[in-house]
Short mmCIF file of C-alpha atoms in Angstrom, two decimals:
data_model
loop_
_atom_site.label_atom_id
_atom_site.label_comp_id
_atom_site.label_asym_id
_atom_site.label_seq_id
_atom_site.Cartn_x
_atom_site.Cartn_y
_atom_site.Cartn_z
CA MET A 264 0.11 -0.21 0.00
CA THR A 265 1.46 3.48 -0.76
CA LEU A 266 -1.47 5.39 0.02
CA ALA A 267 -3.50 5.66 3.54
CA VAL A 268 -6.45 7.78 4.59
CA VAL A 269 -6.87 8.63 8.37
CA ALA A 270 -9.71 10.35 9.96
CA SER A 271 -8.89 13.53 12.11
CA ARG A 272 -10.74 16.57 13.24
CA ALA A 273 -9.95 20.18 13.04
CA LEU A 274 -11.32 22.88 15.60
CA SER A 275 -13.03 25.87 14.06
CA GLY A 276 -14.81 27.49 17.33
CA LEU A 277 -17.00 25.06 18.93
CA ASP A 278 -17.32 23.15 15.92
CA ALA A 279 -14.70 20.18 15.04
CA PRO A 280 -15.14 20.03 11.17
CA GLU A 281 -13.79 16.63 10.01
CA VAL A 282 -9.78 16.26 8.42
CA ALA A 283 -9.00 13.57 5.78
CA VAL A 284 -5.44 12.78 6.65
CA GLU A 285 -4.14 11.38 3.33
CA ILE A 286 -0.37 10.05 3.21
CA HIS A 287 1.18 8.86 -0.08
CA LEU A 288 4.44 7.06 -0.59
CA ALA A 289 5.99 7.69 -3.95
CA ASN A 290 9.43 7.02 -5.51
CA GLY A 291 12.18 9.77 -5.61
CA LEU A 292 14.23 11.52 -3.49
CA PRO A 293 13.17 11.43 0.40
CA ALA A 294 10.91 14.09 1.18
CA PHE A 295 8.32 14.86 3.30
CA ASN A 296 5.71 17.45 2.55
CA ILE A 297 2.56 18.53 4.52
CA VAL A 298 -0.41 20.46 2.06
CA GLY A 299 -3.64 21.38 2.98
CA LEU A 300 -3.23 25.00 4.38
CA PRO A 301 -1.12 24.01 7.56
CA GLU A 302 -0.03 26.55 10.04
CA THR A 303 3.18 26.42 11.81
CA GLU A 304 2.69 23.94 14.05
CA VAL A 305 1.68 21.88 11.55
CA LYS A 306 4.35 21.88 9.48
CA GLU A 307 6.49 21.08 12.24
CA SER A 308 5.03 17.97 12.77
CA ARG A 309 7.23 16.48 9.91
CA ASP A 310 10.28 16.55 12.37
CA ARG A 311 8.40 15.27 15.37
CA VAL A 312 6.72 12.59 13.48
CA ARG A 313 9.93 10.98 11.83
CA ALA A 314 11.67 11.31 15.63
CA ALA A 315 8.89 9.48 17.04
CA ILE A 316 8.46 6.66 14.31
CA LEU A 317 12.23 6.15 14.71
CA THR A 318 12.46 6.30 18.49
CA SER A 319 9.27 3.69 18.58
CA GLY A 320 11.22 1.24 17.03
CA PHE A 321 9.76 1.62 13.21
CA GLU A 322 11.19 2.09 10.06
CA PHE A 323 11.05 5.43 8.48
CA PRO A 324 10.27 5.08 4.70
CA ALA A 325 13.14 6.55 2.84
CA ARG A 326 10.68 7.70 -0.08
CA LYS A 327 8.75 10.93 -0.94
CA ILE A 328 6.11 11.54 1.38
CA THR A 329 3.10 13.38 0.65
CA VAL A 330 0.74 14.33 3.50
CA ASN A 331 -2.63 16.33 2.19
CA LEU A 332 -4.88 17.54 4.94
CA ALA A 333 -8.50 17.58 3.36
CA PRO A 334 -10.35 20.08 2.82
CA ALA A 335 -7.60 21.88 1.71
CA ASP A 336 -9.50 25.50 2.31
CA LEU A 337 -10.01 24.79 6.23
CA PRO A 338 -7.26 25.99 8.13
CA LYS A 339 -5.39 23.62 10.35
CA ASP A 340 -3.42 24.46 13.40
CA SER A 341 -1.73 22.50 16.71
CA GLY A 342 0.02 19.54 17.07
CA ARG A 343 -3.39 17.33 16.95
CA PHE A 344 -2.56 16.11 13.48
CA ASP A 345 0.92 14.33 15.06
CA LEU A 346 -0.48 11.10 15.60
CA PRO A 347 -2.87 10.45 12.45
CA ILE A 348 -0.29 11.16 10.51
CA ALA A 349 2.28 8.94 12.11
CA ILE A 350 -0.20 6.19 12.07
CA GLY A 351 -0.81 7.06 8.21
CA VAL A 352 2.75 6.56 7.25
CA LEU A 353 3.18 3.45 9.07
CA LEU A 354 -0.29 2.33 7.26
CA ALA A 355 1.30 3.13 4.14
CA SER A 356 4.40 1.35 4.80
CA GLY A 357 2.82 -1.63 5.70
CA GLN A 358 4.09 -1.39 9.11
CA VAL A 359 0.39 -1.21 10.73
CA LYS A 360 -2.03 -3.29 9.31
CA CYS A 361 -5.78 -2.69 10.05
CA ASP A 362 -8.40 -3.27 8.05
CA ASP A 363 -11.35 -1.24 9.68
CA ILE A 364 -9.10 1.94 9.93
CA ALA A 365 -12.18 4.13 8.64
CA ARG A 366 -13.77 3.19 11.97
CA PHE A 367 -11.44 5.17 14.09
CA GLU A 368 -10.22 9.14 14.35
CA PHE A 369 -7.33 10.20 15.66
CA ALA A 370 -5.80 13.18 17.61
CA GLY A 371 -2.56 13.66 19.46
CA GLU A 372 0.55 15.51 19.88
CA LEU A 373 3.78 13.58 19.61
CA ALA A 374 6.71 13.75 21.65
CA LEU A 375 10.00 12.80 20.12
CA SER A 376 10.34 9.62 22.33
CA GLY A 377 6.78 8.54 20.86
CA ALA A 378 5.02 9.56 23.91
CA LEU A 379 1.70 11.49 23.37
CA ARG A 380 1.08 14.66 25.07
CA PRO A 381 -2.80 16.29 25.45
CA VAL A 382 -4.49 18.06 22.78
CA ARG A 383 -7.29 20.90 23.30
CA GLY A 384 -10.73 20.44 22.38
CA ALA A 385 -10.74 16.76 22.89
CA LEU A 386 -14.63 17.20 24.27
CA ALA A 387 -15.62 19.23 21.30
CA MET A 388 -14.03 16.76 18.58
CA ALA A 389 -15.40 13.75 20.70
CA CYS A 390 -18.76 15.09 20.36
CA GLN A 391 -18.85 15.44 16.60
CA CYS A 392 -16.90 12.29 16.18
CA HIS A 393 -19.39 10.10 18.01
CA ALA A 394 -22.16 11.55 15.71
CA ALA A 395 -20.19 10.27 12.77
CA GLY A 396 -20.42 6.88 14.12
CA ARG A 397 -16.70 6.40 14.79
CA ALA A 398 -14.40 5.39 17.60
CA PHE A 399 -11.69 7.94 18.77
CA VAL A 400 -8.42 7.29 19.81
CA LEU A 401 -6.71 9.78 22.04
CA PRO A 402 -3.81 10.59 24.43
CA GLU A 403 -4.38 9.28 27.84
CA ALA A 404 -4.53 12.80 29.43
CA SER A 405 -7.21 13.95 26.93
CA ALA A 406 -9.37 10.46 26.88
CA ALA A 407 -11.11 11.28 30.03
CA GLU A 408 -12.33 14.28 29.14
CA ALA A 409 -13.49 13.18 25.79
CA ALA A 410 -15.28 10.15 27.52
CA VAL A 411 -18.39 12.52 28.84
CA VAL A 412 -19.93 12.25 25.82
CA ALA A 413 -22.43 9.63 26.34
CA GLY A 414 -22.32 6.50 24.34
CA ALA A 415 -18.99 7.73 22.92
CA GLU A 416 -16.46 5.01 22.07
CA VAL A 417 -12.89 6.37 23.64
CA TYR A 418 -9.90 5.11 24.06
CA ALA A 419 -6.99 6.32 25.49
CA VAL A 420 -3.19 5.26 24.69
CA ARG A 421 0.15 6.60 25.82
CA SER A 422 2.55 6.32 22.92
CA LEU A 423 2.68 5.64 19.43
CA PRO A 424 3.62 2.24 19.68
CA GLN A 425 0.59 1.14 21.83
CA ALA A 426 -1.67 2.99 19.21
CA CYS A 427 0.18 0.80 16.90
CA ALA A 428 -0.23 -2.39 18.76
CA PHE A 429 -3.54 -1.54 19.21
CA LEU A 430 -4.51 -1.22 15.44
CA ASN A 431 -2.66 -4.48 14.92
CA GLY A 432 -4.52 -6.52 17.31
CA LEU A 433 -1.80 -7.13 19.53
CA GLN A 434 -2.98 -4.84 22.56
CA PRO A 435 -6.82 -4.96 23.08
CA LEU A 436 -7.98 -1.74 24.49
CA GLU A 437 -11.17 -0.79 26.62
CA ALA A 438 -13.17 2.01 25.77
CA LEU A 439 -13.43 4.57 28.74
CA ALA A 440 -16.91 4.43 30.60
CA GLN A 441 -18.25 7.96 31.34
CA PRO A 442 -17.69 9.36 34.38
CA GLU A 443 -20.14 9.92 36.92
CA ALA A 444 -21.57 13.08 38.04
CA ALA A 445 -18.99 14.67 40.49
CA ALA A 446 -20.00 14.92 44.15
CA ALA A 447 -21.22 18.04 45.27
CA PRO A 448 -18.75 20.98 45.48
CA ASN A 449 -18.46 22.30 49.26
CA TYR A 450 -19.61 25.56 48.31
CA PRO A 451 -19.74 28.27 50.71
CA ASP A 452 -22.91 28.22 52.56
CA LEU A 453 -25.33 31.25 52.71
CA LEU A 454 -25.62 30.64 56.60
CA ASP A 455 -22.51 32.33 57.25
CA VAL A 456 -24.12 35.58 55.90
CA LYS A 457 -25.47 37.97 58.69
CA GLY A 458 -28.55 40.03 58.31
CA GLN A 459 -28.66 41.35 55.05
CA ILE A 460 -32.07 40.28 54.68
CA VAL A 461 -32.97 42.15 51.11
CA ALA A 462 -29.48 40.69 49.54
CA ARG A 463 -30.20 37.27 50.62
CA GLY A 464 -33.72 37.64 48.87
CA ALA A 465 -32.40 38.98 45.98
CA LEU A 466 -29.95 36.09 45.58
CA GLU A 467 -32.74 33.69 45.94
CA ILE A 468 -34.64 35.44 43.03
CA ALA A 469 -31.75 35.67 40.91
CA ALA A 470 -30.73 32.02 41.18
CA ALA A 471 -34.24 30.68 40.77
CA GLY A 472 -34.81 32.85 37.74
CA GLY A 473 -31.46 33.01 35.99
CA HIS A 474 -31.48 36.53 36.64
CA SER A 475 -28.45 39.19 36.56
CA LEU A 476 -27.42 40.89 39.78
CA LEU A 477 -25.72 44.11 40.67
CA LEU A 478 -24.77 44.57 44.44
CA MET A 479 -23.54 48.07 45.45
CA GLY A 480 -22.25 48.85 49.13
CA PRO A 481 -19.19 49.90 51.21
CA PRO A 482 -16.24 47.71 51.39
CA GLY A 483 -16.59 44.89 53.97
CA THR A 484 -20.71 44.29 53.58
CA GLY A 485 -20.28 41.14 52.01
CA LYS A 486 -20.86 41.48 48.29
CA SER A 487 -18.33 39.18 47.19
CA MET A 488 -19.46 36.85 49.97
CA LEU A 489 -22.93 36.77 48.93
CA ALA A 490 -21.89 36.25 45.06
CA ALA A 491 -19.39 33.43 46.20
CA ARG A 492 -22.66 31.72 47.42
CA LEU A 493 -24.79 31.85 44.50
CA PRO A 494 -23.58 28.59 42.81
CA GLY A 495 -24.29 26.73 45.94
CA LEU A 496 -28.11 27.81 45.49
CA LEU A 497 -27.90 26.62 41.90
CA PRO A 498 -29.25 22.96 40.89
CA GLN A 499 -26.74 20.45 39.26
CA LEU A 500 -26.33 20.95 35.50
CA SER A 501 -28.44 18.63 33.57
CA GLU A 502 -26.93 15.89 30.82
CA PRO A 503 -27.35 18.67 27.83
CA GLU A 504 -26.25 21.67 29.87
CA ALA A 505 -23.07 20.09 31.21
CA LEU A 506 -21.72 18.92 27.66
CA GLU A 507 -22.22 22.24 26.17
CA SER A 508 -20.47 23.56 29.00
CA ALA A 509 -17.61 21.10 29.03
CA ALA A 510 -17.16 21.47 25.44
CA VAL A 511 -16.81 25.42 25.64
CA LEU A 512 -14.22 24.56 28.75
CA SER A 513 -12.29 22.17 26.59
CA LEU A 514 -11.54 24.81 24.12
CA GLY A 515 -9.96 26.73 27.09
CA SER A 516 -6.63 27.10 27.92
CA GLN A 517 -6.75 25.25 30.86
CA GLY A 518 -8.89 22.58 29.47
CA PHE A 519 -11.96 20.68 31.15
CA GLN A 520 -11.43 18.87 33.99
CA PRO A 521 -13.54 15.39 33.92
CA SER A 522 -13.78 15.95 38.03
CA ARG A 523 -15.78 19.00 37.07
CA TRP A 524 -18.69 16.90 35.13
CA ARG A 525 -22.17 18.58 35.96
CA VAL A 526 -20.88 21.39 37.97
CA ARG A 527 -21.46 24.70 37.03
CA PRO A 528 -18.97 27.14 36.11
CA PHE A 529 -18.09 30.36 38.41
CA ARG A 530 -15.80 32.58 36.45
CA ALA A 531 -14.39 35.69 38.23
CA PRO A 532 -11.72 37.79 35.73
CA HIS A 533 -9.90 40.23 37.44
CA HIS A 534 -10.77 44.17 36.44
CA THR A 535 -7.65 44.40 34.04
CA ALA A 536 -9.17 41.44 31.84
CA SER A 537 -9.34 43.02 28.32
CA ALA A 538 -12.36 42.88 25.86
CA VAL A 539 -10.90 39.98 24.12
CA ALA A 540 -10.45 37.98 27.58
CA LEU A 541 -13.99 38.70 28.50
CA VAL A 542 -15.61 37.92 25.03
CA GLY A 543 -13.15 35.68 23.13
CA GLY A 544 -11.11 36.34 19.98
CA GLY A 545 -7.80 35.97 18.72
CA GLY A 546 -6.54 35.16 15.24
CA ASP A 547 -7.74 31.57 15.86
CA PRO A 548 -10.90 32.35 17.69
CA ARG A 549 -11.30 31.00 21.48
CA PRO A 550 -13.87 31.46 23.75
CA GLY A 551 -13.62 34.20 26.61
CA GLU A 552 -15.06 34.58 30.12
CA ILE A 553 -18.60 35.21 29.44
CA SER A 554 -18.54 31.77 27.21
CA LEU A 555 -16.22 29.65 29.66
CA ALA A 556 -19.02 30.48 32.23
CA HIS A 557 -21.71 29.15 29.92
CA HIS A 558 -24.60 27.72 32.41
CA GLY A 559 -22.51 29.17 34.97
CA VAL A 560 -22.17 32.64 36.92
CA LEU A 561 -19.40 35.65 35.99
CA PHE A 562 -18.91 37.53 38.95
CA LEU A 563 -17.26 40.78 38.14
CA ASP A 564 -15.98 42.41 41.16
CA GLU A 565 -15.24 45.87 41.39
CA LEU A 566 -17.17 46.55 38.36
CA PRO A 567 -16.55 50.23 37.99
CA GLU A 568 -12.69 49.39 37.84
CA PHE A 569 -12.97 47.65 34.40
CA ASP A 570 -12.36 49.57 31.32
CA ARG A 571 -15.95 50.78 30.15
CA LYS A 572 -15.16 49.55 26.48
CA VAL A 573 -14.69 46.26 28.09
CA LEU A 574 -17.83 46.27 29.69
CA GLU A 575 -19.86 47.48 26.73
CA VAL A 576 -18.86 44.31 24.88
CA LEU A 577 -21.50 42.33 27.37
CA ARG A 578 -24.48 44.45 26.26
CA GLU A 579 -25.18 42.16 23.12
CA PRO A 580 -24.00 38.27 24.68
CA MET A 581 -26.35 39.58 27.98
CA GLU A 582 -29.20 39.74 25.34
CA SER A 583 -28.60 36.73 22.82
CA GLY A 584 -26.74 34.39 24.77
CA VAL A 585 -24.18 33.77 22.23
CA ILE A 586 -20.95 35.81 21.13
CA HIS A 587 -20.21 35.82 17.36
CA ILE A 588 -16.43 36.56 16.59
CA SER A 589 -15.19 37.81 13.14
CA ARG A 590 -11.69 37.88 11.97
CA ALA A 591 -10.38 39.04 8.56
CA ALA A 592 -9.88 35.09 8.18
CA ARG A 593 -11.97 33.26 10.44
CA GLN A 594 -15.23 33.76 12.20
CA ALA A 595 -16.48 31.98 15.20
CA SER A 596 -19.49 31.80 17.45
CA PHE A 597 -19.36 30.71 21.25
CA PRO A 598 -23.12 30.05 23.44
CA ALA A 599 -22.53 32.67 26.37
CA ARG A 600 -25.60 32.07 28.59
CA PHE A 601 -24.01 33.16 31.72
CA GLN A 602 -25.78 34.63 34.47
CA LEU A 603 -24.02 37.83 35.54
CA VAL A 604 -23.75 38.99 39.48
CA ALA A 605 -21.45 42.21 39.74
CA ALA A 606 -20.20 44.13 42.98
CA MET A 607 -19.27 47.86 42.99
CA ASN A 608 -18.52 50.70 45.54
CA PRO A 609 -20.94 53.27 45.87
CA CYS A 610 -18.08 56.11 45.17
CA PRO A 611 -14.20 56.20 44.75
CA CYS A 612 -13.29 55.62 48.27
CA GLY A 613 -16.04 53.50 49.21
CA TYR A 614 -17.72 55.11 52.14
CA HIS A 615 -20.66 57.14 50.40
CA GLY A 616 -23.61 57.01 52.65
CA HIS A 617 -21.70 54.83 55.14
CA PRO A 618 -22.96 55.73 59.18
CA SER A 619 -19.25 56.90 59.97
CA GLY A 620 -19.57 59.64 57.72
CA ARG A 621 -15.99 58.88 56.49
CA CYS A 622 -16.50 59.62 52.60
CA GLN A 623 -15.32 63.08 51.35
CA CYS A 624 -16.22 62.48 47.77
CA THR A 625 -17.96 65.26 45.83
CA PRO A 626 -21.05 65.05 44.16
CA GLU A 627 -19.31 65.11 40.92
CA GLN A 628 -16.84 62.68 41.89
CA VAL A 629 -19.57 60.12 42.89
CA GLY A 630 -21.62 60.83 39.49
CA ARG A 631 -18.37 60.65 37.72
CA TYR A 632 -17.54 57.29 39.32
CA ARG A 633 -20.59 55.60 38.83
CA GLY A 634 -21.04 57.13 35.06
CA LYS A 635 -18.44 54.87 34.41
CA ILE A 636 -21.01 52.39 33.83
CA SER A 637 -23.07 52.87 31.05
CA GLY A 638 -27.18 53.18 30.90
CA PRO A 639 -27.46 50.77 28.44
CA LEU A 640 -25.32 48.32 30.34
CA LEU A 641 -27.48 49.04 33.67
CA ASP A 642 -30.79 48.67 31.99
CA ARG A 643 -29.74 44.75 31.30
CA ILE A 644 -29.12 44.42 34.59
CA ASP A 645 -32.29 42.58 36.20
CA LEU A 646 -31.60 42.96 39.80
CA GLN A 647 -30.07 46.10 41.55
CA ILE A 648 -29.82 46.38 45.04
CA GLU A 649 -27.94 47.82 47.68
CA VAL A 650 -25.58 46.06 50.67
CA PRO A 651 -25.58 48.65 53.64
CA ALA A 652 -22.93 48.40 56.15
CA LEU A 653 -24.35 46.91 59.33
CA SER A 654 -22.99 47.88 63.08
CA ALA A 655 -21.86 45.31 65.32
CA ALA A 656 -25.00 45.33 67.52
CA GLU A 657 -26.89 44.84 64.51
CA LEU A 658 -24.60 41.93 63.50
CA GLN A 659 -24.79 40.43 67.06
CA GLN A 660 -28.32 40.63 67.07
CA ALA A 661 -29.24 39.49 63.64
CA ALA A 662 -31.26 36.32 63.41
CA PRO A 663 -29.68 33.48 61.95
CA GLY A 664 -30.59 32.72 58.28
CA GLU A 665 -31.57 29.63 56.21
CA SER A 666 -29.01 27.50 54.55
CA SER A 667 -27.94 27.06 51.11
CA ALA A 668 -29.54 23.84 51.13
CA VAL A 669 -32.96 25.07 52.40
CA VAL A 670 -32.97 27.98 49.69
CA ARG A 671 -31.41 25.75 46.80
CA GLN A 672 -34.57 23.61 47.27
CA ARG A 673 -37.20 26.47 46.77
CA VAL A 674 -35.09 27.38 44.08
CA GLU A 675 -35.16 24.23 41.99
CA GLU A 676 -39.05 23.93 42.95
CA ALA A 677 -39.36 27.37 40.88
CA ARG A 678 -37.01 26.35 38.54
CA LEU A 679 -39.00 23.00 37.94
CA ARG A 680 -42.35 25.19 37.43
CA GLN A 681 -40.48 27.56 35.05
CA GLN A 682 -39.27 24.82 32.57
CA GLN A 683 -42.67 22.37 33.06
CA ARG A 684 -44.34 25.86 32.05
CA GLN A 685 -42.65 27.30 29.07
CA GLY A 686 -39.37 24.96 28.97
CA CYS A 687 -37.19 27.53 29.73
CA LEU A 688 -36.00 29.80 32.58
CA ASN A 689 -37.80 33.34 33.29
CA ALA A 690 -35.03 35.43 32.46
CA ALA A 691 -34.61 33.82 28.82
CA LEU A 692 -38.60 34.69 28.17
CA GLN A 693 -38.81 36.81 24.77
CA GLY A 694 -41.37 38.16 22.72
CA ALA A 695 -44.73 36.34 22.45
CA GLU A 696 -43.61 33.51 24.93
CA LEU A 697 -43.15 36.85 27.90
CA GLU A 698 -46.20 38.21 27.13
CA ARG A 699 -47.96 34.79 27.47
CA HIS A 700 -46.57 33.41 30.49
CA CYS A 701 -46.02 36.96 32.15
CA GLN A 702 -49.87 37.48 32.99
CA GLY A 703 -50.61 40.00 35.65
CA ASP A 704 -53.56 40.43 37.51
CA GLU A 705 -55.42 44.01 36.85
CA ALA A 706 -53.85 45.79 40.19
CA ALA A 707 -50.13 44.63 38.77
CA LEU A 708 -50.79 46.06 35.45
CA ALA A 709 -52.10 49.28 36.66
CA LEU A 710 -49.08 49.67 38.77
CA LEU A 711 -46.74 48.76 35.83
CA ALA A 712 -48.81 51.20 33.65
CA GLU A 713 -47.94 53.91 36.31
CA ALA A 714 -44.48 53.05 37.24
CA LEU A 715 -43.51 53.26 33.59
CA PRO A 716 -43.62 57.00 32.94
CA ARG A 717 -42.98 57.96 36.83
CA LEU A 718 -39.76 56.05 36.80
CA GLY A 719 -38.77 56.58 33.13
CA LEU A 720 -38.56 52.72 32.65
CA SER A 721 -37.32 51.74 28.99
CA ALA A 722 -39.35 49.10 27.13
CA ARG A 723 -36.57 46.71 28.04
CA ALA A 724 -36.56 47.36 31.76
CA TYR A 725 -40.53 46.88 31.62
CA HIS A 726 -40.03 43.44 30.30
CA ARG A 727 -37.18 42.83 32.68
CA ILE A 728 -39.46 43.56 35.86
CA LEU A 729 -42.08 41.49 34.19
CA ARG A 730 -39.44 38.51 33.93
CA VAL A 731 -38.67 39.21 37.66
CA SER A 732 -42.25 39.26 38.80
CA ARG A 733 -42.62 36.21 37.22
CA THR A 734 -39.92 34.72 39.29
CA ILE A 735 -41.10 36.29 42.53
CA ALA A 736 -44.45 34.44 41.78
CA ASP A 737 -43.12 31.20 41.07
CA LEU A 738 -40.90 31.48 44.76
CA GLU A 739 -44.42 31.65 46.04
CA GLN A 740 -46.13 29.21 44.24
CA ALA A 741 -48.78 31.72 42.28
CA GLU A 742 -50.26 31.40 39.14
CA ARG A 743 -50.58 34.99 38.22
CA ILE A 744 -48.49 38.14 38.81
CA GLY A 745 -49.68 40.21 41.44
CA ARG A 746 -48.97 43.58 42.46
CA GLY A 747 -47.09 42.71 45.52
CA HIS A 748 -44.77 40.76 43.02
CA VAL A 749 -44.64 43.89 40.52
CA LEU A 750 -44.00 46.37 43.42
CA GLN A 751 -41.17 43.93 44.87
CA ALA A 752 -39.40 43.78 41.21
CA ILE A 753 -39.66 47.35 40.91
CA GLN A 754 -37.83 47.95 44.61
CA LEU A 755 -35.02 45.71 43.60
CA ARG A 756 -34.18 47.24 40.47
CA ARG A 757 -34.13 51.50 41.49
CA MET A 758 -30.82 51.18 43.44
CA MET A 759 -28.84 53.62 40.55
CA PRO A 760 -29.95 56.39 38.75
CA GLY A 761 -30.23 55.27 35.30
CA GLY A 762 -30.82 51.90 36.33
CA ALA A 763 -34.27 51.54 35.83
#
């Protein structure tokens, strides 16, 4: 045989298109050429493959070797094509014999010793491989990640010789089993929060309906403490949600840890993060923090300290739940259905309105500080509440609150009602679905009609108040939205000027 074809996968955003690795051996002066739009790291695989084949005890053909990565117009990057190229060379030279090679796909970077190194995006590739009805052969360090795909046939190999022995039928391998869901993470308990009844209630509403939340208050009042407890109020990810979240995480620089299977992500980027770090991008587009937080929580502490241009890029994905990245040569789309929780101080020194009277900021300074957050962005945040400073006496006299387990049970019940009624969380309701499922009684509608002009509410804010009202009603197991639900939703949105 002088021609071999081995299947592999490229990465294009969250998609993993199939790549046919074609290897042809011809007579002539020894040469090794790779064609098919390979990038630098793919071109360098010539040296890695040659060294790995020789150190693994095989013979490297002294012939003219041509490797074609098809389709030719799809950019190919990274070292994931090392293993399929090496397998193809050994197949074409007759050193590996496998009659059903078309049943397998391969990906893996080779060390010069023949050992295999992990590859990025193993889970995203495994999803497409399973859909195509093939088995996937991967480095041992990446196979566990790919095995989370239900029903996928994934084989883990440590080296090129082991992969060849498996294909030759000399060393049978067992397909990896899907990992079990991780034990419930030890999240901080809401029981630790003293007082702050309004903030605790807002956190429960945000968890129940998937709403975004902004916490404002002096330093030390518990804003970050509250935000850290939100994941503990959220139910475990469902199988489809977990697969989507894990597929995105597998494309990130840190990859996906199988021990985090079905655990909601919690991302907290520093305020020095760039727009690309937040929403994704690069010459080879990769997911940013908003996509890595898909089906989880994105916590932005010290919100006004973020560059305003960075914050403005959040506006579109907060509405659509997806981010489209366009570059001159490539385009990619990543899901970004995240729950935003932000925290900020009320002024530059942080003590505006504090009982101690320590704040010396002028009204102009306070206005300029809060003005770093644009009105359109605030308009997209459902709940905006103040977390006031509590005195020592108030902290000591505060009655113990409910634990995260108790609140999570109510949250799960409210989410179940939403799924049974409309098939999604209240925060995701749009258009006709919003009008159909957010029905209010006459008193509630009258209050909304009165509040709209008096508070200067935008149409977007009007709809967001409806969604929050629906969530409050779900927590109270009410069929229709009442006046009290609307009033509470309005009160939880009137913290900052321009935030209505």
